[in-house]
Amino acid sequence: MHIQMLGTGSAFAKTYNNNNALLFGSEAAPPLLIDCGVTAMSALHSLEFGIDRLHGVLITHIHADHVGGLEELAFRMRFQHQRRPLLYIAAELADPLWNHTLRGGLVQGELQTLEDFFEVRLLHEHRGCELAPGLTIEIIKTPHIPGKPSFSLYVNDRFFYSADMQFQPQLLRDLVEERGCETIFHDCQLFQPGPVHATLEELLTLPTDLQQKIGLMHYGDNRADFEGRTGAMRFVEQQRVYRL
């Protein structure tokens, strides 16, 4: 299993692309796109990665830096490649995604529903499911913004990938100590306070052995100011491939 970050930036970063990723179960298997933000299509283009090679896309929550590229993906897959891509999404996010984000741009003629553009696969919390060859994923509801559900991912019982989420130290400890998590990619806000994201200051309160498992992503354009100030944690680099 390996992951390639299409971007590692926060919602408003301009130096870094949106925090989206390609997740591979094996070298030969087509990857799963984790989130599809505003910059996802251009990031794939810069890698010379054709969207027809995707196994599908998984959405963690409904913010533009995570879903803003879905309209282009849907149109291009339908009219350039004549197929509907797989869309993996928590059951409670499917209706808001369509009615509050995609419907206004995608509806035309006989194309009137989310299912006209995607093969929708609804996910349910606490149920691990093999989404692609070599990729079993469990969605975990984690707090982000009140009233806007957000789901982090636990992959192959060893890799935790946070959606945007508030600081949840007990969850991180439980994943490592009780479930054998080996690697954590965690969103990180570099400034205080952090009402909707874990902050660097908060993450630095974690014990060193836990910090050593953490890669920091979803950071701002001022990342360079914090080099050498992340404890035992490291910044995740966009476009770099990480073996897990």
Tab-separated table of N, CA, C and O in Angstrom, residues 8-72:
chain	number	residue	atom	x	y	z
A	8	THR	N	-1.167	19.203	-0.219
A	8	THR	CA	-1.054	19.123	1.236
A	8	THR	C	-1.464	20.434	1.894
A	8	THR	O	-1.179	20.656	3.062
A	9	GLY	N	-2.130	21.300	1.155
A	9	GLY	CA	-2.420	22.636	1.651
A	9	GLY	C	-3.755	22.757	2.357
A	9	GLY	O	-4.683	21.967	2.140
A	10	SER	N	-3.870	23.786	3.179
A	10	SER	CA	-5.121	24.109	3.846
A	10	SER	C	-6.118	24.647	2.818
A	10	SER	O	-5.788	24.852	1.643
A	11	ALA	N	-7.331	24.908	3.282
A	11	ALA	CA	-8.393	25.339	2.373
A	11	ALA	C	-8.017	26.590	1.584
A	11	ALA	O	-8.423	26.745	0.430
A	12	PHE	N	-7.233	27.493	2.202
A	12	PHE	CA	-6.935	28.770	1.557
A	12	PHE	C	-5.475	28.896	1.118
A	12	PHE	O	-5.038	29.976	0.730
A	13	ALA	N	-4.730	27.804	1.178
A	13	ALA	CA	-3.334	27.835	0.740
A	13	ALA	C	-3.268	28.078	-0.763
A	13	ALA	O	-4.107	27.595	-1.524
A	14	LYS	N	-2.238	28.782	-1.191
A	14	LYS	CA	-2.020	29.034	-2.618
A	14	LYS	C	-0.714	28.411	-3.100
A	14	LYS	O	-0.571	28.062	-4.266
A	15	THR	N	0.253	28.259	-2.204
A	15	THR	CA	1.507	27.595	-2.569
A	15	THR	C	1.286	26.101	-2.727
A	15	THR	O	1.913	25.453	-3.577
A	16	TYR	N	0.397	25.552	-1.928
A	16	TYR	CA	0.141	24.107	-1.919
A	16	TYR	C	-1.264	23.829	-2.445
A	16	TYR	O	-2.188	24.608	-2.244
A	17	ASN	N	-1.412	22.695	-3.116
A	17	ASN	CA	-2.716	22.280	-3.618
A	17	ASN	C	-3.613	21.812	-2.478
A	17	ASN	O	-3.163	21.591	-1.352
A	18	ASN	N	-4.892	21.634	-2.792
A	18	ASN	CA	-5.831	21.108	-1.805
A	18	ASN	C	-5.368	19.749	-1.287
A	18	ASN	O	-4.719	18.971	-1.991
A	19	ASN	N	-5.730	19.451	-0.074
A	19	ASN	CA	-5.294	18.235	0.615
A	19	ASN	C	-6.068	17.015	0.096
A	19	ASN	O	-7.052	16.574	0.692
A	20	ASN	N	-5.661	16.514	-1.062
A	20	ASN	CA	-6.260	15.347	-1.707
A	20	ASN	C	-5.157	14.335	-2.009
A	20	ASN	O	-3.980	14.707	-2.044
A	21	ALA	N	-5.534	13.074	-2.230
A	21	ALA	CA	-4.498	12.044	-2.360
A	21	ALA	C	-4.931	10.919	-3.284
A	21	ALA	O	-6.123	10.682	-3.503
A	22	LEU	N	-3.937	10.208	-3.801
A	22	LEU	CA	-4.141	8.942	-4.495
A	22	LEU	C	-3.685	7.828	-3.562
A	22	LEU	O	-2.555	7.834	-3.081
A	23	LEU	N	-4.570	6.859	-3.315
A	23	LEU	CA	-4.272	5.755	-2.412
A	23	LEU	C	-4.259	4.459	-3.206
A	23	LEU	O	-5.249	4.117	-3.857
A	24	PHE	N	-3.114	3.760	-3.178
A	24	PHE	CA	-2.911	2.544	-3.960
A	24	PHE	C	-2.869	1.330	-3.045
A	24	PHE	O	-2.115	1.308	-2.067
A	25	GLY	N	-3.642	0.291	-3.376
A	25	GLY	CA	-3.570	-0.946	-2.624
A	25	GLY	C	-2.373	-1.783	-3.015
A	25	GLY	O	-1.848	-2.554	-2.217
A	26	SER	N	-1.942	-1.632	-4.260
A	26	SER	CA	-0.772	-2.355	-4.768
A	26	SER	C	-0.226	-1.600	-5.959
A	26	SER	O	-0.833	-0.644	-6.447
A	27	GLU	N	0.930	-2.018	-6.429
A	27	GLU	CA	1.549	-1.344	-7.581
A	27	GLU	C	0.665	-1.431	-8.821
A	27	GLU	O	0.565	-0.486	-9.603
A	28	ALA	N	0.004	-2.575	-9.007
A	28	ALA	CA	-0.734	-2.810	-10.242
A	28	ALA	C	-2.167	-2.304	-10.193
A	28	ALA	O	-2.775	-2.034	-11.233
A	29	ALA	N	-2.737	-2.160	-8.989
A	29	ALA	CA	-4.153	-1.812	-8.875
A	29	ALA	C	-4.381	-0.331	-9.137
A	29	ALA	O	-3.557	0.511	-8.766
A	30	PRO	N	-5.496	0.024	-9.776
A	30	PRO	CA	-5.814	1.451	-9.957
A	30	PRO	C	-6.065	2.111	-8.617
A	30	PRO	O	-6.632	1.493	-7.709
A	31	PRO	N	-5.675	3.367	-8.446
A	31	PRO	CA	-5.780	4.017	-7.139
A	31	PRO	C	-7.172	4.571	-6.865
A	31	PRO	O	-7.967	4.832	-7.776
A	32	LEU	N	-7.411	4.788	-5.583
A	32	LEU	CA	-8.610	5.460	-5.116
A	32	LEU	C	-8.250	6.912	-4.843
A	32	LEU	O	-7.262	7.200	-4.169
A	33	LEU	N	-9.028	7.837	-5.384
A	33	LEU	CA	-8.825	9.256	-5.133
A	33	LEU	C	-9.506	9.621	-3.815
A	33	LEU	O	-10.709	9.389	-3.653
A	34	ILE	N	-8.727	10.136	-2.873
A	34	ILE	CA	-9.281	10.574	-1.600
A	34	ILE	C	-9.559	12.063	-1.683
A	34	ILE	O	-8.639	12.881	-1.716
A	35	ASP	N	-10.815	12.402	-1.761
A	35	ASP	CA	-11.307	13.767	-1.929
A	35	ASP	C	-10.931	14.326	-3.302
A	35	ASP	O	-9.971	13.871	-3.948
A	36	CYS	N	-11.724	15.296	-3.737
A	36	CYS	CA	-11.543	15.863	-5.080
A	36	CYS	C	-11.839	17.357	-4.993
A	36	CYS	O	-12.923	17.812	-5.346
A	37	GLY	N	-10.872	18.108	-4.498
A	37	GLY	CA	-11.048	19.536	-4.288
A	37	GLY	C	-10.880	20.364	-5.543
A	37	GLY	O	-10.705	19.833	-6.648
A	38	VAL	N	-10.902	21.649	-5.366
A	38	VAL	CA	-10.827	22.591	-6.485
A	38	VAL	C	-9.586	22.357	-7.331
A	38	VAL	O	-9.619	22.474	-8.566
A	39	THR	N	-8.451	22.011	-6.701
A	39	THR	CA	-7.191	21.863	-7.431
A	39	THR	C	-6.903	20.429	-7.876
A	39	THR	O	-5.866	20.171	-8.480
A	40	ALA	N	-7.804	19.485	-7.595
A	40	ALA	CA	-7.503	18.074	-7.844
A	40	ALA	C	-7.246	17.781	-9.319
A	40	ALA	O	-6.310	17.052	-9.660
A	41	MET	N	-8.073	18.324	-10.193
A	41	MET	CA	-7.923	18.009	-11.614
A	41	MET	C	-6.611	18.557	-12.171
A	41	MET	O	-5.923	17.890	-12.952
A	42	SER	N	-6.239	19.770	-11.771
A	42	SER	CA	-4.975	20.326	-12.254
A	42	SER	C	-3.792	19.574	-11.642
A	42	SER	O	-2.753	19.396	-12.295
A	43	ALA	N	-3.934	19.123	-10.383
A	43	ALA	CA	-2.856	18.358	-9.758
A	43	ALA	C	-2.655	17.027	-10.462
A	43	ALA	O	-1.515	16.603	-10.701
A	44	LEU	N	-3.737	16.356	-10.830
A	44	LEU	CA	-3.624	15.114	-11.596
A	44	LEU	C	-2.993	15.379	-12.961
A	44	LEU	O	-2.159	14.598	-13.438
A	45	HIS	N	-3.380	16.471	-13.579
A	45	HIS	CA	-2.810	16.836	-14.881
A	45	HIS	C	-1.306	17.064	-14.773
A	45	HIS	O	-0.536	16.633	-15.651
A	46	SER	N	-0.866	17.726	-13.710
A	46	SER	CA	0.564	17.991	-13.556
A	46	SER	C	1.363	16.704	-13.364
A	46	SER	O	2.551	16.657	-13.689
A	47	LEU	N	0.720	15.666	-12.853
A	47	LEU	CA	1.365	14.360	-12.696
A	47	LEU	C	1.222	13.501	-13.951
A	47	LEU	O	1.709	12.369	-13.987
A	48	GLU	N	0.520	14.026	-14.963
A	48	GLU	CA	0.223	13.290	-16.189
A	48	GLU	C	-0.515	11.995	-15.859
A	48	GLU	O	-0.271	10.938	-16.458
A	49	PHE	N	-1.440	12.109	-14.905
A	49	PHE	CA	-2.240	10.963	-14.487
A	49	PHE	C	-3.631	11.111	-15.076
A	49	PHE	O	-4.371	12.041	-14.735
A	50	GLY	N	-4.027	10.217	-15.953
A	50	GLY	CA	-5.340	10.272	-16.584
A	50	GLY	C	-6.441	9.852	-15.633
A	50	GLY	O	-6.313	8.824	-14.945
A	51	ILE	N	-7.526	10.617	-15.598
A	51	ILE	CA	-8.592	10.300	-14.655
A	51	ILE	C	-9.270	8.972	-14.966
A	51	ILE	O	-9.885	8.368	-14.089
A	52	ASP	N	-9.147	8.492	-16.205
A	52	ASP	CA	-9.734	7.196	-16.543
A	52	ASP	C	-9.015	6.043	-15.845
A	52	ASP	O	-9.513	4.911	-15.831
A	53	ARG	N	-7.868	6.317	-15.231
A	53	ARG	CA	-7.117	5.286	-14.509
A	53	ARG	C	-7.576	5.133	-13.072
A	53	ARG	O	-7.150	4.204	-12.374
A	54	LEU	N	-8.452	6.010	-12.599
A	54	LEU	CA	-8.905	5.950	-11.216
A	54	LEU	C	-9.831	4.763	-10.989
A	54	LEU	O	-10.686	4.445	-11.825
A	55	HIS	N	-9.692	4.138	-9.822
A	55	HIS	CA	-10.685	3.141	-9.416
A	55	HIS	C	-11.987	3.835	-9.048
A	55	HIS	O	-13.087	3.347	-9.345
A	56	GLY	N	-11.876	4.974	-8.378
A	56	GLY	CA	-13.042	5.743	-7.950
A	56	GLY	C	-12.584	6.862	-7.050
A	56	GLY	O	-11.391	7.143	-6.928
A	57	VAL	N	-13.549	7.508	-6.392
A	57	VAL	CA	-13.237	8.620	-5.504
A	57	VAL	C	-13.996	8.423	-4.201
A	57	VAL	O	-15.143	7.984	-4.187
A	58	LEU	N	-13.333	8.751	-3.086
A	58	LEU	CA	-13.948	8.700	-1.762
A	58	LEU	C	-13.964	10.110	-1.195
A	58	LEU	O	-12.939	10.794	-1.194
A	59	ILE	N	-15.119	10.542	-0.710
A	59	ILE	CA	-15.280	11.888	-0.168
A	59	ILE	C	-15.386	11.821	1.348
A	59	ILE	O	-16.193	11.066	1.897
A	60	THR	N	-14.572	12.650	2.037
A	60	THR	CA	-14.586	12.635	3.496
A	60	THR	C	-15.591	13.625	4.078
A	60	THR	O	-16.180	13.363	5.128
A	61	HIS	N	-15.786	14.769	3.416
A	61	HIS	CA	-16.753	15.746	3.890
A	61	HIS	C	-16.959	16.804	2.812
A	61	HIS	O	-16.264	16.815	1.793
A	62	ILE	N	-17.925	17.681	3.043
A	62	ILE	CA	-18.356	18.584	1.979
A	62	ILE	C	-17.851	20.005	2.225
A	62	ILE	O	-18.540	20.846	2.820
A	63	HIS	N	-16.627	20.250	1.810
A	63	HIS	CA	-16.045	21.584	1.703
A	63	HIS	C	-15.369	21.653	0.340
A	63	HIS	O	-14.920	20.630	-0.196
A	64	ALA	N	-15.253	22.842	-0.219
A	64	ALA	CA	-14.780	22.974	-1.599
A	64	ALA	C	-13.396	22.390	-1.812
A	64	ALA	O	-13.097	21.866	-2.889
A	65	ASP	N	-12.516	22.481	-0.802
A	65	ASP	CA	-11.176	21.930	-0.993
A	65	ASP	C	-11.173	20.406	-0.946
A	65	ASP	O	-10.127	19.783	-1.140
A	66	HIS	N	-12.359	19.813	-0.744
A	66	HIS	CA	-12.485	18.352	-0.759
A	66	HIS	C	-13.483	17.856	-1.806
A	66	HIS	O	-13.457	16.680	-2.157
A	67	VAL	N	-14.358	18.729	-2.299
A	67	VAL	CA	-15.342	18.297	-3.307
A	67	VAL	C	-15.429	19.246	-4.506
A	67	VAL	O	-16.177	18.978	-5.443
A	68	GLY	N	-14.666	20.335	-4.510
A	68	GLY	CA	-14.813	21.348	-5.547
A	68	GLY	C	-14.447	20.911	-6.953
A	68	GLY	O	-14.776	21.595	-7.922
A	69	GLY	N	-13.755	19.770	-7.096
A	69	GLY	CA	-13.402	19.271	-8.423
A	69	GLY	C	-14.320	18.180	-8.939
A	69	GLY	O	-14.126	17.669	-10.053
A	70	LEU	N	-15.348	17.819	-8.158
A	70	LEU	CA	-16.212	16.704	-8.554
A	70	LEU	C	-17.043	17.008	-9.802
A	70	LEU	O	-17.320	16.106	-10.593
A	71	GLU	N	-17.437	18.263	-9.987
A	71	GLU	CA	-18.221	18.586	-11.179
A	71	GLU	C	-17.411	18.305	-12.441
A	71	GLU	O	-17.901	17.663	-13.380
A	72	GLU	N	-16.170	18.758	-12.479
A	72	GLU	CA	-15.329	18.489	-13.649
A	72	GLU	C	-15.087	17.002	-13.813
A	72	GLU	O	-15.155	16.467	-14.935
